Short mmCIF file of C-alpha atoms and ligand atoms in Angstrom, two decimals:
data_model
loop_
_atom_site.label_atom_id
_atom_site.label_comp_id
_atom_site.label_asym_id
_atom_site.label_seq_id
_atom_site.Cartn_x
_atom_site.Cartn_y
_atom_site.Cartn_z
CA MET A 272 -34.39 -2.46 1.41
CA ASP A 273 -37.06 -1.66 3.98
CA GLY A 274 -38.70 1.71 4.26
CA LYS A 275 -37.62 5.01 2.82
CA TYR A 276 -34.13 6.49 2.92
CA ASN A 277 -33.46 10.17 3.51
CA VAL A 278 -30.44 11.29 1.52
CA LEU A 279 -28.09 14.26 1.72
CA LEU A 280 -26.13 14.88 -1.50
CA ILE A 281 -23.02 17.07 -1.31
CA GLY A 282 -22.20 19.25 -4.32
CA GLY A 283 -23.78 21.67 -6.75
CA GLY A 284 -22.56 21.09 -10.31
CA GLY A 285 -23.96 19.34 -13.36
CA ARG A 286 -22.81 16.02 -11.93
CA GLU A 287 -24.85 16.61 -8.78
CA HIS A 288 -27.94 17.64 -10.78
CA ALA A 289 -27.64 14.34 -12.67
CA LEU A 290 -27.24 12.46 -9.35
CA THR A 291 -30.29 14.28 -7.92
CA TRP A 292 -32.32 13.47 -11.04
CA LYS A 293 -31.42 9.78 -10.82
CA LEU A 294 -31.80 9.42 -7.03
CA ASN A 295 -35.17 11.18 -7.28
CA MET A 296 -36.51 8.27 -9.38
CA SER A 297 -35.91 5.78 -6.60
CA PRO A 298 -39.00 4.15 -5.07
CA ASN A 299 -36.93 3.90 -1.86
CA LEU A 300 -36.19 7.62 -1.55
CA GLY A 301 -37.60 9.55 1.41
CA LYS A 302 -36.38 13.16 1.51
CA LEU A 303 -33.54 14.34 -0.70
CA TYR A 304 -31.44 17.34 0.38
CA VAL A 305 -28.67 18.85 -1.74
CA ALA A 306 -25.92 21.09 -0.33
CA PRO A 307 -25.58 23.55 -1.96
CA GLY A 308 -27.34 22.26 -5.10
CA ASN A 309 -28.36 24.59 -7.96
CA PRO A 310 -31.64 25.80 -9.54
CA GLY A 311 -31.95 22.45 -11.37
CA THR A 312 -31.75 20.39 -8.17
CA ALA A 313 -34.12 22.88 -6.44
CA GLU A 314 -36.89 21.80 -8.82
CA ILE A 315 -36.79 18.18 -7.66
CA ALA A 316 -35.14 18.22 -4.21
CA ASN A 317 -34.45 20.49 -1.23
CA ASN A 318 -31.41 22.72 -1.59
CA ILE A 319 -29.80 23.63 1.70
CA HIS A 320 -27.03 25.94 2.85
CA LEU A 321 -24.24 24.03 4.55
CA ASN A 322 -20.52 24.64 4.70
CA ILE A 323 -19.52 21.32 3.12
CA SER A 324 -15.92 21.60 4.28
CA ASP A 325 -17.21 21.75 7.88
CA PHE A 326 -17.80 18.04 8.49
CA SER A 327 -19.28 18.63 11.95
CA ALA A 328 -21.97 20.84 10.34
CA VAL A 329 -22.70 18.07 7.82
CA ALA A 330 -22.98 15.51 10.64
CA GLU A 331 -25.19 17.78 12.72
CA PHE A 332 -27.56 18.41 9.79
CA SER A 333 -27.66 14.67 9.06
CA LYS A 334 -28.59 13.79 12.64
CA LYS A 335 -31.25 16.49 12.90
CA ASN A 336 -32.86 15.42 9.63
CA ASP A 337 -32.67 11.64 10.01
CA ILE A 338 -30.34 11.25 7.04
CA ASP A 339 -29.80 7.58 6.19
CA LEU A 340 -27.14 8.15 3.54
CA VAL A 341 -24.77 10.97 2.62
CA VAL A 342 -23.65 10.90 -1.03
CA VAL A 343 -20.51 12.91 -1.80
CA GLY A 344 -20.18 14.32 -5.35
CA PRO A 345 -16.84 16.19 -5.50
CA GLU A 346 -13.32 14.99 -4.69
CA GLN A 347 -12.17 17.58 -2.16
CA PRO A 348 -14.32 16.46 0.81
CA LEU A 349 -13.51 12.81 0.01
CA VAL A 350 -9.77 13.48 -0.05
CA ASP A 351 -10.18 15.47 3.19
CA GLY A 352 -11.85 12.48 4.91
CA ILE A 353 -15.58 13.30 5.03
CA VAL A 354 -16.54 9.61 4.85
CA ASP A 355 -14.28 8.68 7.81
CA TYR A 356 -15.75 11.57 9.83
CA LEU A 357 -19.39 10.68 9.11
CA GLU A 358 -18.85 6.95 9.73
CA ASN A 359 -17.35 7.76 13.13
CA GLU A 360 -20.61 9.57 13.83
CA ASN A 361 -22.56 6.47 12.65
CA ILE A 362 -23.83 8.21 9.53
CA PRO A 363 -23.55 5.97 6.43
CA ALA A 364 -21.77 7.73 3.57
CA PHE A 365 -21.21 6.73 -0.05
CA GLY A 366 -17.63 7.26 -1.17
CA PRO A 367 -14.08 6.13 -0.37
CA LYS A 368 -12.40 6.84 2.95
CA LYS A 369 -9.51 9.28 3.12
CA ARG A 370 -6.75 6.71 2.61
CA ALA A 371 -8.51 5.13 -0.37
CA ALA A 372 -9.22 8.56 -1.88
CA LEU A 373 -5.43 9.06 -2.06
CA LEU A 374 -5.71 7.28 -5.41
CA GLU A 375 -6.91 10.69 -6.63
CA GLY A 376 -5.44 12.90 -3.91
CA SER A 377 -1.80 11.97 -4.53
CA LYS A 378 -0.46 11.13 -7.96
CA GLU A 379 2.71 9.77 -6.33
CA TYR A 380 0.65 7.39 -4.20
CA ALA A 381 -1.36 6.29 -7.25
CA LYS A 382 1.79 5.64 -9.31
CA GLU A 383 3.50 3.67 -6.52
CA PHE A 384 0.33 1.62 -6.10
CA MET A 385 0.15 0.85 -9.82
CA VAL A 386 3.79 -0.20 -9.99
CA LYS A 387 3.40 -2.40 -6.90
CA TYR A 388 0.36 -4.20 -8.36
CA ASN A 389 1.63 -4.35 -11.91
CA ILE A 390 -1.11 -2.14 -13.32
CA PRO A 391 -0.16 -0.69 -16.72
CA THR A 392 0.61 3.04 -16.63
CA ALA A 393 3.22 5.53 -17.89
CA ASP A 394 6.80 5.34 -16.54
CA TYR A 395 7.49 8.11 -14.05
CA ALA A 396 9.81 9.72 -11.51
CA VAL A 397 8.93 11.84 -8.47
CA PHE A 398 10.75 14.96 -7.22
CA SER A 399 10.14 17.06 -4.12
CA ALA A 400 9.80 20.86 -4.27
CA ASP A 401 13.53 21.39 -3.54
CA GLU A 402 14.56 18.93 -6.27
CA PHE A 403 13.12 20.75 -9.29
CA ASP A 404 16.68 21.13 -10.69
CA ASP A 405 17.02 17.35 -10.58
CA ALA A 406 13.67 17.07 -12.36
CA LEU A 407 15.07 19.23 -15.17
CA LYS A 408 18.23 17.09 -15.36
CA PHE A 409 16.06 13.98 -15.50
CA VAL A 410 14.04 15.41 -18.38
CA GLN A 411 17.23 16.46 -20.18
CA SER A 412 18.68 12.97 -19.81
CA LYS A 413 15.54 11.43 -21.34
CA GLU A 414 15.53 13.76 -24.36
CA SER A 415 12.11 12.51 -25.30
CA TYR A 416 9.26 14.92 -25.98
CA PRO A 417 6.44 15.43 -25.27
CA ILE A 418 6.92 14.78 -21.57
CA VAL A 419 4.32 15.25 -18.85
CA LEU A 420 4.74 17.27 -15.62
CA LYS A 421 2.13 16.81 -12.88
CA ALA A 422 1.62 18.41 -9.50
CA ASP A 423 1.19 15.59 -6.97
CA GLY A 424 -1.98 16.87 -5.25
CA LEU A 425 -5.45 18.07 -6.23
CA ALA A 426 -5.25 21.01 -8.63
CA ALA A 427 -8.70 21.06 -10.30
CA GLY A 428 -7.20 19.95 -13.62
CA LYS A 429 -4.69 22.84 -13.63
CA GLY A 430 -1.65 20.90 -12.42
CA VAL A 431 -0.85 18.84 -15.53
CA PHE A 432 1.43 20.13 -18.30
CA ILE A 433 2.29 18.32 -21.51
CA CYS A 434 5.62 19.84 -22.59
CA GLU A 435 6.90 19.72 -26.15
CA SER A 436 10.42 21.05 -25.50
CA GLU A 437 13.07 21.68 -22.86
CA ASP A 438 12.14 25.39 -22.87
CA GLU A 439 8.55 24.52 -22.08
CA VAL A 440 9.65 22.21 -19.26
CA LYS A 441 11.66 25.09 -17.75
CA LYS A 442 8.68 27.45 -18.06
CA ARG A 443 6.26 24.97 -16.49
CA LEU A 444 8.65 24.07 -13.67
CA SER A 445 8.74 27.72 -12.82
CA THR A 446 4.90 27.91 -12.92
CA LEU A 447 4.69 24.91 -10.59
CA LYS A 448 7.19 26.50 -8.24
CA ASN A 449 5.78 30.01 -8.18
CA ASP A 450 2.03 29.89 -8.85
CA GLN A 451 0.36 30.53 -5.47
CA ASN A 452 -2.63 28.38 -6.44
CA LEU A 453 -0.43 25.38 -7.21
CA GLN A 454 2.04 25.49 -4.35
CA GLU A 455 0.30 23.03 -2.08
CA ALA A 456 -0.49 20.58 -4.89
CA ALA A 457 3.05 20.96 -6.30
CA SER A 458 4.93 20.22 -3.07
CA LYS A 459 5.88 17.14 -5.08
CA LEU A 460 6.21 16.77 -8.82
CA VAL A 461 5.58 13.70 -10.96
CA VAL A 462 7.41 13.56 -14.31
CA GLU A 463 5.77 11.10 -16.63
CA GLU A 464 6.28 9.47 -20.01
CA PHE A 465 3.77 10.71 -22.61
CA MET A 466 1.31 8.02 -23.67
CA GLU A 467 0.09 8.07 -27.27
CA GLY A 468 -3.49 6.93 -27.89
CA GLU A 469 -7.16 7.73 -27.40
CA GLU A 470 -8.56 8.46 -23.93
CA ALA A 471 -11.69 6.98 -22.38
CA SER A 472 -12.93 6.37 -18.85
CA VAL A 473 -14.62 3.52 -17.03
CA PHE A 474 -16.74 4.05 -13.93
CA VAL A 475 -16.65 1.29 -11.36
CA ILE A 476 -18.83 0.91 -8.28
CA ALA A 477 -17.09 -1.02 -5.49
CA ASP A 478 -18.02 -2.09 -1.96
CA GLY A 479 -14.54 -3.10 -0.86
CA HIS A 480 -14.92 -6.64 -2.27
CA THR A 481 -17.29 -6.73 -5.20
CA SER A 482 -17.01 -4.30 -8.08
CA HIS A 483 -19.08 -3.70 -11.21
CA ILE A 484 -18.43 -1.46 -14.18
CA ILE A 485 -21.38 0.94 -14.31
CA HIS A 486 -20.53 2.28 -17.74
CA ASN A 487 -17.86 4.06 -19.80
CA ALA A 488 -17.54 7.43 -21.49
CA GLN A 489 -15.24 9.78 -23.33
CA ASP A 490 -14.71 13.31 -22.03
CA HIS A 491 -13.58 16.38 -24.05
CA LYS A 492 -11.18 18.22 -21.76
CA ARG A 493 -9.88 21.01 -24.00
CA ILE A 494 -11.75 24.26 -24.57
CA GLY A 495 -11.32 24.29 -28.36
CA GLU A 496 -12.59 22.13 -31.20
CA GLY A 497 -10.21 19.38 -32.34
CA ASP A 498 -8.95 19.11 -28.72
CA THR A 499 -7.05 22.40 -28.78
CA GLY A 500 -6.49 25.16 -26.24
CA LEU A 501 -6.59 25.13 -22.47
CA ASN A 502 -7.72 22.24 -20.29
CA THR A 503 -11.15 22.66 -18.68
CA GLY A 504 -13.23 20.64 -16.24
CA GLY A 505 -14.84 18.99 -19.28
CA MET A 506 -16.63 20.45 -22.32
CA GLY A 507 -18.75 17.44 -23.21
CA ALA A 508 -18.90 13.67 -23.12
CA TYR A 509 -20.51 10.73 -24.82
CA SER A 510 -21.25 7.21 -23.75
CA PRO A 511 -20.49 4.44 -24.51
CA ALA A 512 -17.06 5.13 -26.03
CA PRO A 513 -16.61 2.98 -29.17
CA VAL A 514 -12.81 2.91 -28.62
CA LEU A 515 -13.55 0.56 -25.70
CA SER A 516 -14.24 -2.60 -27.69
CA GLU A 517 -15.33 -5.73 -25.81
CA GLU A 518 -11.80 -7.05 -26.11
CA ILE A 519 -10.30 -3.89 -24.61
CA LEU A 520 -12.89 -3.79 -21.84
CA GLU A 521 -11.99 -7.38 -20.97
CA ARG A 522 -8.34 -6.33 -20.67
CA VAL A 523 -9.34 -3.31 -18.57
CA LYS A 524 -11.16 -5.65 -16.17
CA LYS A 525 -8.34 -8.19 -15.88
CA GLU A 526 -5.29 -5.92 -16.06
CA ILE A 527 -6.61 -2.83 -14.28
CA ILE A 528 -9.89 -3.12 -12.32
CA GLU A 529 -9.30 -6.50 -10.64
CA PRO A 530 -5.73 -5.75 -9.49
CA THR A 531 -6.83 -2.28 -8.31
CA ILE A 532 -9.66 -3.61 -6.13
CA THR A 533 -7.55 -6.50 -4.82
CA GLY A 534 -4.52 -4.24 -4.31
CA MET A 535 -6.57 -1.82 -2.23
CA GLN A 536 -7.77 -4.75 -0.07
CA ILE A 537 -4.18 -5.90 0.45
CA GLU A 538 -3.20 -2.34 1.41
CA GLU A 539 -6.06 -2.40 3.96
CA THR A 540 -7.64 0.55 2.21
CA ALA A 541 -10.56 -1.32 0.63
CA TYR A 542 -12.22 0.85 -1.99
CA HIS A 543 -15.87 1.86 -1.47
CA GLY A 544 -17.80 4.11 -3.82
CA ILE A 545 -17.19 5.19 -7.40
CA LEU A 546 -13.78 4.64 -8.92
CA TYR A 547 -13.30 6.63 -12.12
CA ILE A 548 -10.44 5.18 -14.13
CA GLY A 549 -9.04 7.47 -16.82
CA LEU A 550 -7.46 5.32 -19.53
CA MET A 551 -5.21 5.78 -22.53
CA ILE A 552 -5.86 3.13 -25.15
CA THR A 553 -2.33 2.72 -26.54
CA ASN A 554 -0.92 0.34 -29.14
CA ASP A 555 0.24 -1.81 -26.21
CA GLY A 556 -3.26 -1.91 -24.73
CA PRO A 557 -5.08 0.09 -22.06
CA LYS A 558 -3.01 2.04 -19.53
CA VAL A 559 -4.10 4.16 -16.56
CA VAL A 560 -3.75 7.94 -16.95
CA GLU A 561 -5.34 8.68 -13.58
CA TYR A 562 -7.70 7.43 -10.90
CA ASN A 563 -10.46 9.66 -9.55
CA CYS A 564 -12.47 8.82 -6.46
CA ARG A 565 -15.89 10.01 -7.70
CA PHE A 566 -18.10 10.37 -10.77
CA GLY A 567 -16.75 12.61 -13.54
CA ASP A 568 -18.38 15.83 -14.61
CA PRO A 569 -19.71 15.81 -17.40
CA GLU A 570 -19.31 12.01 -17.65
CA CYS A 571 -21.89 11.46 -14.89
CA GLN A 572 -24.47 13.25 -17.04
CA VAL A 573 -24.08 10.59 -19.80
CA ILE A 574 -23.68 7.44 -17.69
CA LEU A 575 -26.56 7.83 -15.23
CA PRO A 576 -29.40 8.31 -17.78
CA PRO A 577 -28.86 4.86 -19.40
CA LEU A 578 -28.54 3.11 -16.01
CA GLU A 579 -31.67 1.06 -15.39
CA ASN A 580 -30.78 0.03 -11.84
CA ASP A 581 -32.08 2.01 -8.90
CA LEU A 582 -29.01 4.11 -8.00
CA LEU A 583 -30.06 4.50 -4.37
CA SER A 584 -30.26 0.69 -3.95
CA LEU A 585 -26.78 0.35 -5.46
CA MET A 586 -25.42 3.01 -3.10
CA ILE A 587 -27.04 1.51 0.00
CA ALA A 588 -25.78 -1.94 -1.05
CA THR A 589 -22.28 -0.44 -1.35
CA THR A 590 -22.33 0.79 2.24
CA GLU A 591 -23.64 -2.63 3.36
CA GLN A 592 -21.19 -4.63 1.19
CA ARG A 593 -23.99 -6.31 -0.76
CA LEU A 594 -23.05 -5.33 -4.31
CA ASP A 595 -22.72 -9.03 -5.16
CA GLU A 596 -26.56 -9.15 -5.14
CA PHE A 597 -26.68 -6.79 -8.15
CA SER A 598 -25.81 -6.78 -11.82
CA ILE A 599 -25.70 -3.56 -13.80
CA GLN A 600 -28.48 -3.04 -16.35
CA LEU A 601 -28.21 -0.40 -19.09
CA ASP A 602 -30.86 0.67 -21.63
CA GLY A 603 -28.47 0.19 -24.57
CA ASP A 604 -28.84 3.70 -26.05
CA TYR A 605 -26.14 6.31 -26.58
CA ARG A 606 -25.95 9.64 -24.76
CA SER A 607 -24.07 12.75 -25.80
CA CYS A 608 -23.61 15.77 -23.56
CA VAL A 609 -22.68 19.27 -24.70
CA VAL A 610 -21.54 21.68 -21.99
CA MET A 611 -22.57 25.32 -22.51
CA VAL A 612 -20.02 27.64 -20.89
CA SER A 613 -19.54 31.38 -20.29
CA GLU A 614 -17.31 33.21 -22.78
CA GLY A 615 -13.76 33.38 -21.37
CA TYR A 616 -13.92 30.08 -19.44
CA PRO A 617 -11.60 28.46 -18.25
CA GLY A 618 -10.16 31.96 -17.71
CA SER A 619 -12.22 34.84 -16.32
CA TYR A 620 -15.81 35.25 -17.48
CA LYS A 621 -18.93 37.32 -16.76
CA LYS A 622 -21.83 36.09 -14.67
CA GLY A 623 -25.46 37.18 -14.50
CA MET A 624 -26.52 36.59 -18.14
CA GLU A 625 -30.18 35.70 -18.51
CA ILE A 626 -30.70 32.19 -19.90
CA ASN A 627 -33.53 31.81 -22.41
CA GLY A 628 -35.21 28.88 -24.10
CA LEU A 629 -34.93 26.24 -21.38
CA GLN A 630 -38.65 25.50 -21.79
CA ASN A 631 -38.12 24.55 -25.46
CA VAL A 632 -36.04 21.45 -24.75
CA ASP A 633 -37.74 18.36 -26.21
CA LYS A 634 -38.20 14.84 -24.86
CA HIS A 635 -35.03 13.51 -26.51
CA SER A 636 -32.81 15.60 -24.23
CA ILE A 637 -32.30 16.48 -20.58
CA VAL A 638 -30.73 19.70 -19.32
CA PHE A 639 -28.63 19.57 -16.17
CA HIS A 640 -27.78 22.85 -14.45
CA ALA A 641 -24.31 23.73 -13.11
CA GLY A 642 -23.32 27.42 -12.87
CA THR A 643 -26.83 28.89 -12.82
CA LYS A 644 -28.78 30.99 -10.34
CA LYS A 645 -32.41 31.96 -9.88
CA ASP A 646 -33.03 35.68 -10.21
CA GLY A 647 -36.70 36.50 -9.65
CA GLY A 648 -38.55 34.63 -12.38
CA SER A 649 -35.42 34.12 -14.50
CA ILE A 650 -32.43 31.79 -14.52
CA ILE A 651 -29.10 33.56 -14.95
CA SER A 652 -25.55 32.31 -15.51
CA ASN A 653 -23.44 32.05 -12.38
CA GLY A 654 -20.31 30.09 -13.29
CA GLY A 655 -17.93 28.91 -16.04
CA ARG A 656 -19.73 25.72 -16.93
CA VAL A 657 -23.40 26.75 -17.03
CA LEU A 658 -25.52 23.90 -18.45
CA SER A 659 -25.09 20.32 -19.67
CA VAL A 660 -27.45 19.29 -22.46
CA VAL A 661 -27.70 15.52 -22.86
CA GLY A 662 -29.20 13.96 -25.99
CA ARG A 663 -30.31 10.34 -26.38
CA GLY A 664 -30.38 8.12 -29.45
CA ASP A 665 -30.08 4.50 -30.52
CA THR A 666 -26.97 5.56 -32.43
CA LEU A 667 -24.21 7.93 -31.33
CA LYS A 668 -25.07 10.21 -34.27
CA LYS A 669 -28.71 10.52 -33.19
CA ALA A 670 -27.70 11.23 -29.58
CA MET A 671 -25.34 13.98 -30.81
CA ASP A 672 -27.98 15.46 -33.13
CA HIS A 673 -30.55 15.58 -30.31
CA ALA A 674 -28.07 17.25 -27.96
CA TYR A 675 -27.13 19.94 -30.51
CA LYS A 676 -30.72 20.55 -31.65
CA ASN A 677 -31.65 21.30 -28.03
CA VAL A 678 -28.49 23.33 -27.31
CA GLU A 679 -29.63 25.58 -30.15
CA GLN A 680 -32.92 26.22 -28.34
CA ILE A 681 -31.05 27.72 -25.37
CA SER A 682 -29.20 31.03 -25.34
CA PHE A 683 -27.42 33.52 -23.11
CA ASP A 684 -25.03 36.38 -23.85
CA GLY A 685 -21.50 35.12 -24.39
CA CYS A 686 -22.52 31.43 -24.50
CA TYR A 687 -19.87 29.11 -25.98
CA TYR A 688 -19.87 25.37 -26.65
CA ARG A 689 -17.79 22.97 -28.71
CA LYS A 690 -19.42 21.89 -31.97
CA ASP A 691 -17.48 18.61 -32.22
CA ILE A 692 -18.58 16.65 -29.16
CA GLY A 693 -18.76 12.99 -30.19
CA HIS A 694 -16.96 13.34 -33.55
CA LYS A 695 -14.05 11.15 -32.50
CA GLY A 696 -16.49 8.41 -31.53
CA LEU A 697 -18.32 8.65 -34.87
CA LYS A 698 -15.05 8.10 -36.77
CA ARG A 699 -14.89 4.60 -35.27
CA PHE A 700 -18.08 3.69 -37.16
CA THR A 701 -16.85 4.79 -40.59
P1 AMP B 910 -4.66 13.89 -15.26
O1 AMP B 910 -5.11 15.00 -14.35
O2 AMP B 910 -3.55 13.07 -14.72
O3 AMP B 910 -5.81 13.09 -15.77
O4 AMP B 910 -4.17 14.60 -16.59
C1 AMP B 910 -5.00 15.49 -17.34
C2 AMP B 910 -4.94 15.15 -18.80
O5 AMP B 910 -3.58 15.25 -19.26
C3 AMP B 910 -5.35 13.73 -19.15
O6 AMP B 910 -6.71 13.59 -19.29
C4 AMP B 910 -4.60 13.50 -20.44
O7 AMP B 910 -5.31 14.10 -21.52
C5 AMP B 910 -3.33 14.24 -20.24
N1 AMP B 910 -2.29 13.33 -19.71
C6 AMP B 910 -1.96 13.14 -18.42
N2 AMP B 910 -0.95 12.24 -18.30
C7 AMP B 910 -0.63 11.86 -19.57
C8 AMP B 910 0.34 10.98 -20.12
N3 AMP B 910 1.21 10.32 -19.34
N4 AMP B 910 0.38 10.83 -21.45
C9 AMP B 910 -0.48 11.51 -22.25
N5 AMP B 910 -1.40 12.38 -21.79
C10 AMP B 910 -1.49 12.57 -20.47
N1 LIG B 911 -14.39 15.43 -16.54
C1 LIG B 911 -13.23 15.18 -15.81
C2 LIG B 911 -13.40 15.03 -14.36
O1 LIG B 911 -14.49 15.00 -13.85
O2 LIG B 911 -12.38 14.91 -13.70
#
């Protein structure tokens, strides 16, 4: 790489603070702008106001500020085609194009793709919005519970229902049909076999031809301890995930990653950017639960800190199809991330609580901001997921202990966090 690269990062959650933190270490970085960012990114980069769903505004800002690379954090702009738009304007962007982002944007597309390329996943059937009665008949004919109902499109984690009985299927079909927030996503419905096993995710960086696994992690999606209660965006994560033994990772590469990357080439939708593969490790081996077209949140917060490569160089190489010049280097330590949320999340919650103790965090942990806001000299809560506290250790247990010790230094009214982040991973060592 010659010279310095000015970067515009799109997004404002914990994932984007982690991306800002990592990009900021690059010797090749010129100016770093984050839209909208958060008080954490403001400390190390330039937060800017931009309507990120207005791609022409993003392009105009990029041209005016000599942006050499736009990095897109969240899925919505990717699924809406921000990369295609910027590339047409000759602005390099890191992330998949619209058609490739369909791997996340349409569950029906993803399932058809997996079947076509023989990639292991759950059996399924698809129904359109006027065929929900047929969906019920299909479920009744299977008589096998639990069974999984999924809205086809993006639903921010709220479009998946694991149903234990026919009554629950009826109830959820009615939710999918009538909930205003789900109607667009649920214009089609995927009914899926329930896969038994432990979940984990691998994060792949791909330039259309070459792909490398950056790292793996395990998320904690439910609000309650012991994986109970409502689904959330993610309550914590740890990395690496011990359930992904070397043998399983080898199978993931051969049976899932290679056919996915090759399949996307054959479909003429070569995959560029981060591919997040959500896996179920079943008794029959690893199977795909879902593809996402971006880093996970909070998984990003545990996979970027151990990455020794310069992230900006990897991203530039991705846009120039030079990933074959790189191999991924990790520091070998564990990370565990505890997400501190506002009481009531993922339902309604209060904002504006003063956050105390951030200055007490020690060198074994990093705090990434998400739903926070600056209020005079204070930082106040401003969202459901407020902070991610990431601990490091040469064992998973030490990483977890560091995360929790530092979480305990921080407080705000109504703060809630799960006390069992990482426990499932620890069980694999005993
Ligand atoms: P998705 O948005 O497709 O990742 O689904 C959200 C969550 O629902 C996943 O992380 C799993 O915990 C669960 N899930 C989805 N599909 C299945 C399945 N076929 N079998 C078991 N669990 C599933
Ligand atoms: N943590 C789950 C996600 O980012 O989709």
